[in-house]
Short mmCIF file of C-alpha atoms and ligand atoms in Angstrom, two decimals:
data_model
loop_
_atom_site.label_atom_id
_atom_site.label_comp_id
_atom_site.label_asym_id
_atom_site.label_seq_id
_atom_site.Cartn_x
_atom_site.Cartn_y
_atom_site.Cartn_z
CA MET A 1 0.00 0.00 0.00
CA ARG A 2 1.13 3.50 -0.78
CA PHE A 3 1.00 6.64 1.37
CA ASP A 4 1.46 10.16 0.04
CA ILE A 5 2.05 12.83 2.65
CA LEU A 6 1.56 16.52 1.74
CA THR A 7 3.31 18.86 4.15
CA ILE A 8 5.11 22.18 4.46
CA PHE A 9 7.67 20.40 6.72
CA PRO A 10 8.99 17.47 4.66
CA GLU A 11 12.14 17.27 6.84
CA PHE A 12 9.91 16.11 9.66
CA PHE A 13 9.67 12.71 7.95
CA GLY A 14 13.41 12.50 7.21
CA ALA A 15 14.93 10.36 4.48
CA LEU A 16 12.70 7.31 4.28
CA PRO A 17 12.81 4.42 4.94
CA ASP A 18 15.40 4.72 7.68
CA GLN A 19 15.30 8.27 9.00
CA GLY A 20 12.81 10.54 10.67
CA ILE A 21 9.67 9.66 12.51
CA LEU A 22 8.75 6.77 10.20
CA GLY A 23 12.34 5.47 10.09
CA HIS A 24 12.18 3.06 13.02
CA GLY A 25 10.94 -0.36 13.97
CA VAL A 26 7.93 -1.97 12.35
CA VAL A 27 7.08 0.95 10.04
CA SER A 28 10.64 1.30 8.75
CA ARG A 29 10.82 -2.45 8.13
CA ALA A 30 7.52 -2.43 6.23
CA LEU A 31 8.85 0.40 4.03
CA ARG A 32 12.19 -1.31 3.45
CA THR A 33 10.61 -4.63 2.50
CA GLY A 34 8.10 -3.00 0.16
CA LEU A 35 4.96 -4.01 2.04
CA ALA A 36 4.21 -0.27 2.16
CA SER A 37 5.69 2.85 0.63
CA ALA A 38 5.53 6.44 1.79
CA HIS A 39 6.18 9.50 -0.36
CA VAL A 40 6.56 12.93 1.17
CA HIS A 41 5.67 15.98 -0.91
CA ASP A 42 6.74 19.52 -0.08
CA LEU A 43 3.79 21.83 -0.68
CA ARG A 44 6.20 24.70 -1.31
CA SER A 45 7.25 22.98 -4.54
CA PHE A 46 3.76 23.67 -5.83
CA THR A 47 3.86 27.43 -5.35
CA HIS A 48 4.67 29.88 -8.14
CA ASP A 49 5.85 33.03 -6.38
CA ARG A 50 9.36 34.03 -5.36
CA HIS A 51 8.62 33.54 -1.69
CA ARG A 52 7.03 30.13 -2.19
CA THR A 53 3.96 31.24 -0.26
CA VAL A 54 1.75 28.45 1.07
CA ASP A 55 -0.52 30.49 3.33
CA ASP A 56 -2.46 33.74 3.37
CA ARG A 57 -4.52 35.94 5.70
CA PRO A 58 -7.99 34.75 6.70
CA PHE A 59 -11.07 36.29 5.09
CA GLY A 60 -13.09 37.91 7.84
CA GLY A 61 -9.98 38.79 9.79
CA GLY A 62 -8.58 37.20 12.91
CA GLU A 63 -5.44 35.50 14.13
CA GLY A 64 -3.00 33.42 12.15
CA MET A 65 -2.63 32.35 8.55
CA VAL A 66 -4.60 29.86 6.47
CA LEU A 67 -3.10 27.28 4.08
CA LYS A 68 -3.97 28.20 0.48
CA PRO A 69 -5.86 25.62 -1.56
CA GLN A 70 -3.86 26.02 -4.79
CA PRO A 71 -0.56 24.29 -3.80
CA ILE A 72 -2.53 21.38 -2.32
CA PHE A 73 -4.66 21.13 -5.46
CA GLU A 74 -1.62 21.15 -7.75
CA CYS A 75 0.22 18.63 -5.62
CA LEU A 76 -2.72 16.21 -5.84
CA GLU A 77 -2.91 16.82 -9.56
CA SER A 78 0.78 15.91 -9.90
CA LEU A 79 0.09 12.64 -8.08
CA ALA A 80 -2.57 11.63 -10.61
CA ILE A 81 -5.17 11.32 -7.90
CA ALA A 82 -8.60 11.10 -9.50
CA PRO A 83 -10.92 14.03 -8.80
CA ARG A 84 -13.28 13.33 -5.94
CA PRO A 85 -16.42 12.07 -7.67
CA ALA A 86 -14.36 9.58 -9.71
CA ARG A 87 -12.68 8.37 -6.52
CA ASP A 88 -15.92 6.97 -5.11
CA GLY A 89 -15.69 3.22 -4.74
CA SER A 90 -11.99 3.24 -5.58
CA ARG A 91 -9.28 1.93 -3.27
CA GLU A 92 -7.80 5.42 -2.82
CA THR A 93 -8.67 8.01 -0.23
CA VAL A 94 -7.59 11.59 0.41
CA ILE A 95 -7.57 12.65 4.05
CA LEU A 96 -7.16 16.06 5.65
CA LEU A 97 -5.61 15.86 9.12
CA SER A 98 -7.05 18.55 11.35
CA ALA A 99 -8.31 19.05 14.87
CA GLN A 100 -11.79 19.47 13.34
CA GLY A 101 -11.84 15.96 11.84
CA LYS A 102 -13.74 12.85 12.82
CA PRO A 103 -11.91 10.76 15.44
CA PHE A 104 -9.23 8.44 14.07
CA LYS A 105 -9.75 5.03 15.70
CA GLN A 106 -8.44 1.49 15.39
CA SER A 107 -11.47 0.79 13.17
CA THR A 108 -10.34 3.65 10.89
CA ALA A 109 -6.87 2.11 10.68
CA ARG A 110 -8.44 -1.24 9.73
CA ARG A 111 -10.48 0.40 6.99
CA LEU A 112 -7.43 2.25 5.61
CA ALA A 113 -5.31 -0.92 5.71
CA ALA A 114 -7.64 -2.43 3.11
CA LEU A 115 -6.94 0.37 0.59
CA ASP A 116 -4.21 0.66 -2.06
CA ARG A 117 -3.43 4.33 -1.56
CA VAL A 118 -3.90 6.84 1.24
CA VAL A 119 -3.11 10.52 0.74
CA LEU A 120 -2.56 12.48 3.94
CA ILE A 121 -2.70 16.27 3.88
CA CYS A 122 -1.10 17.83 6.94
CA GLY A 123 -3.02 20.91 8.03
CA ARG A 124 -1.71 23.74 10.19
CA TYR A 125 -3.46 24.58 13.41
CA GLU A 126 -4.53 28.05 12.25
CA GLY A 127 -6.47 26.45 9.46
CA VAL A 128 -6.67 25.13 5.94
CA ASP A 129 -8.89 26.76 3.33
CA GLU A 130 -12.21 24.92 3.68
CA ARG A 131 -12.37 24.17 -0.05
CA VAL A 132 -9.58 21.63 0.47
CA SER A 133 -11.86 19.57 2.69
CA GLN A 134 -14.92 20.33 0.57
CA LEU A 135 -13.56 19.66 -2.91
CA LEU A 136 -10.39 17.62 -2.61
CA CYS A 137 -10.75 15.34 0.42
CA ASP A 138 -12.84 12.26 1.12
CA GLU A 139 -12.54 12.63 4.86
CA GLU A 140 -11.16 14.84 7.61
CA LEU A 141 -9.57 13.07 10.60
CA SER A 142 -8.37 14.14 14.04
CA ILE A 143 -6.23 12.01 16.35
CA GLY A 144 -7.71 13.30 19.60
CA ASP A 145 -9.29 16.11 21.56
CA TYR A 146 -6.33 18.46 21.76
CA VAL A 147 -4.78 20.95 19.38
CA LEU A 148 -1.47 20.20 17.64
CA SER A 149 0.53 22.82 15.80
CA GLY A 150 0.24 20.76 12.63
CA GLY A 151 -0.97 17.50 11.11
CA GLU A 152 2.52 15.97 10.67
CA LEU A 153 2.52 14.03 13.94
CA ALA A 154 -1.03 12.92 13.19
CA ALA A 155 0.02 11.71 9.72
CA ALA A 156 2.83 9.67 11.26
CA ILE A 157 0.34 8.17 13.70
CA VAL A 158 -2.08 7.23 10.93
CA VAL A 159 0.75 5.61 8.91
CA ASP A 160 2.04 3.69 11.95
CA ALA A 161 -1.36 2.43 13.09
CA THR A 162 -2.29 1.39 9.53
CA VAL A 163 0.99 -0.16 8.37
CA ARG A 164 1.24 -2.51 11.32
CA LEU A 165 -2.12 -4.03 10.30
CA LEU A 166 -0.95 -4.93 6.78
CA PRO A 167 -0.58 -8.66 6.23
CA GLY A 168 3.03 -9.74 6.77
CA VAL A 169 4.13 -6.67 8.72
CA LEU A 170 3.80 -8.12 12.22
CA GLY A 171 5.33 -11.47 12.95
CA HIS A 172 2.41 -13.24 14.56
CA ALA A 173 -1.02 -13.03 12.96
CA ASP A 174 -2.69 -12.71 16.35
CA SER A 175 -0.42 -10.03 17.76
CA SER A 176 -2.55 -7.15 16.49
CA ARG A 177 -5.86 -8.96 16.80
CA TYR A 178 -5.70 -9.37 20.55
CA GLU A 179 -4.43 -6.03 21.81
CA SER A 180 -6.26 -2.98 23.09
CA PHE A 181 -8.84 -1.95 20.46
CA GLY A 182 -8.04 -5.07 18.43
CA GLU A 183 -10.85 -7.18 17.05
CA GLY A 184 -10.10 -10.26 19.15
CA ASP A 185 -13.03 -12.27 20.29
CA ALA A 186 -14.34 -12.59 23.85
CA GLN A 187 -16.25 -15.59 22.53
CA ASP A 188 -12.94 -17.46 22.81
CA LEU A 189 -13.11 -17.11 26.55
CA GLU A 190 -16.79 -17.91 26.77
CA GLU A 191 -16.40 -21.08 24.70
CA GLU A 192 -13.51 -22.11 26.83
CA ARG A 193 -15.53 -21.64 29.98
CA LYS A 194 -18.15 -23.97 28.55
CA GLY A 195 -15.42 -26.53 27.89
CA ARG A 196 -15.58 -26.46 24.10
CA ALA A 197 -12.03 -25.18 23.55
CA SER A 198 -8.65 -26.81 24.05
CA GLY A 199 -5.87 -25.77 26.39
CA GLY A 200 -5.64 -25.32 30.14
CA GLY A 201 -3.43 -26.96 32.71
CA GLY A 202 -0.32 -26.38 30.65
CA THR A 203 -1.23 -29.15 28.20
CA ASP A 204 -2.08 -26.89 25.28
CA ALA A 205 -3.54 -29.04 22.54
CA SER A 206 -3.37 -26.33 19.86
CA ALA A 207 -1.08 -26.75 16.84
CA ASP A 208 1.63 -24.40 18.08
CA VAL A 209 2.58 -25.43 21.59
CA GLN A 210 5.07 -22.56 21.79
CA ALA A 211 2.35 -19.96 21.38
CA PRO A 212 0.57 -18.52 24.40
CA PRO A 213 -3.00 -19.73 24.89
CA ARG A 214 -5.11 -18.10 22.19
CA SER A 215 -7.68 -16.41 24.36
CA THR A 216 -5.30 -14.85 26.86
CA ASN A 217 -6.27 -11.53 25.51
CA ALA A 218 -8.00 -8.33 26.26
CA SER A 219 -10.26 -7.59 23.34
CA ASN A 220 -13.71 -6.47 22.31
CA GLY A 221 -13.19 -2.92 23.30
CA LEU A 222 -11.20 -3.49 26.48
CA LEU A 223 -7.70 -2.19 27.13
CA ASP A 224 -4.93 -4.76 26.86
CA TYR A 225 -3.95 -6.66 29.99
CA PRO A 226 -0.72 -5.74 31.85
CA HIS A 227 2.49 -7.47 30.74
CA TYR A 228 5.46 -8.67 32.80
CA THR A 229 8.93 -9.98 32.02
CA ARG A 230 11.88 -10.97 34.21
CA PRO A 231 12.88 -10.48 36.96
CA ALA A 232 10.06 -12.19 38.87
CA GLU A 233 10.49 -9.56 41.56
CA PHE A 234 11.44 -5.93 40.91
CA LEU A 235 11.76 -3.26 43.62
CA GLY A 236 9.79 -5.54 45.89
CA VAL A 237 6.92 -6.05 43.45
CA SER A 238 6.30 -9.60 42.29
CA VAL A 239 4.83 -10.78 39.00
CA PRO A 240 1.22 -11.89 39.66
CA GLU A 241 1.27 -15.54 40.69
CA PRO A 242 -0.90 -17.08 37.92
CA LEU A 243 1.46 -15.78 35.19
CA GLY A 244 4.29 -18.00 36.41
CA SER A 245 2.09 -20.99 37.14
CA GLY A 246 2.06 -22.58 33.67
CA ASP A 247 -1.68 -23.06 34.12
CA HIS A 248 -3.03 -21.55 30.91
CA GLN A 249 -6.58 -21.37 32.15
CA ALA A 250 -5.49 -19.47 35.26
CA ILE A 251 -3.38 -17.18 33.09
CA ARG A 252 -6.30 -16.44 30.80
CA ARG A 253 -8.57 -15.70 33.71
CA TRP A 254 -6.02 -13.41 35.37
CA ARG A 255 -5.39 -11.53 32.14
CA ARG A 256 -9.08 -11.08 31.40
CA GLN A 257 -9.73 -9.73 34.88
CA ALA A 258 -6.64 -7.50 34.83
CA ALA A 259 -7.83 -6.08 31.50
CA LEU A 260 -11.25 -5.40 32.98
CA ALA A 261 -9.70 -3.71 36.04
CA LYS A 262 -7.36 -1.61 33.86
CA THR A 263 -10.23 -0.57 31.61
CA LEU A 264 -12.37 0.36 34.62
CA ALA A 265 -9.52 2.43 36.08
CA ASN A 266 -8.38 4.21 32.89
CA ARG A 267 -11.22 4.07 30.35
CA ALA A 268 -14.47 3.25 32.15
CA ASP A 269 -16.27 4.78 29.14
CA LEU A 270 -15.26 1.72 27.08
CA LEU A 271 -17.04 -0.76 29.34
CA SER A 272 -20.54 0.19 28.18
CA GLY A 273 -19.65 -0.82 24.62
CA ALA A 274 -17.55 -3.86 25.54
CA ASP A 275 -18.58 -7.45 24.91
CA LEU A 276 -18.85 -8.72 28.50
CA THR A 277 -19.62 -12.19 29.76
CA ASP A 278 -21.54 -12.94 32.95
CA ASP A 279 -18.20 -13.73 34.63
CA ASP A 280 -16.85 -10.34 33.51
CA ARG A 281 -19.87 -8.56 34.99
CA GLU A 282 -19.55 -10.47 38.22
CA PHE A 283 -15.87 -9.53 38.48
CA LEU A 284 -16.55 -5.88 37.67
CA ALA A 285 -19.25 -5.82 40.34
CA THR A 286 -16.59 -6.82 42.91
CA LEU A 287 -14.73 -3.65 41.84
CA GLY A 288 -17.85 -1.59 42.39
CA TYR A 289 -18.86 -1.26 38.71
CA ARG A 290 -22.48 -1.57 37.66
CA ARG A 291 -23.68 -1.30 34.04
CA GLY A 292 -24.54 2.33 33.36
CA ASP A 293 -21.86 3.63 35.75
CL1 6GU B 1 -4.93 15.77 12.81
N1 6GU B 1 -4.20 18.19 13.51
C1 6GU B 1 -4.06 19.20 14.40
N2 6GU B 1 -3.50 20.34 13.99
N3 6GU B 1 -4.45 19.11 15.65
C2 6GU B 1 -5.00 17.96 16.02
C3 6GU B 1 -5.17 16.88 15.17
C4 6GU B 1 -4.75 17.03 13.88
N4 6GU B 1 -5.76 15.88 15.83
C5 6GU B 1 -5.93 16.33 17.06
N5 6GU B 1 -5.48 17.58 17.19
#
């Protein structure tokens, strides 16, 4: 899949694939191996005046400068992006990153990961001429309820969150499915409880005996469970007992409950939309949570 990033700060992204904010870890590897490509375009190259002017004063007066539509339009034209009506139903999308956009979520990343080409236009906080959103973009996205000085960090976040979902980018197929906001299935746990699934007692009957039990996950709208590595005790704090027990059923249960507790503590708003079993509800009740809280 291909990303095109339109920005007035191309240096922010460095020399891809190994420099700048996209030049590390999973994203850099995906770019180096060709599973994804990213192309950064300097909007100043699409100006025609001596000063390479990309912004202008706002109609109606007020603070700050507004990005002009013309360099953005010409940059898109140079990329052979179809005009908006013709883009409908295609596997390309043009996105304006701004604090006024719709929230960017894991579900957005999943949708983008299914496309061939994503064009990201980095706005400036003062504003972007509205005709960019109106005439050139398919969607306007924001990464959260705060104001950034520009869309560059947001673009890097969209690329990172999307690229890691592409087939072949992460090592283990389940590693993105079962994390916070992943699409893992609480049914796994429920089925297990009813004795229809394998595993438990350290005698995992699944094909890959090296892999952790499949349903040791926090999913369906819960935050991920806490993770531990060695040493077993650090600054007087021990790793929770079930995690070292080898009892996969006990591990699953601990992780599910720890995910519920973490979600209640940090993102109680997620619980109302989460897929909860009767056991989950019972456990949450012991923490003082009632549906509707
Ligand atoms: Cl995408 N851009 C800016 N400038 N601020 C933001 C944002 C984007 N998302 C949240 N705040």
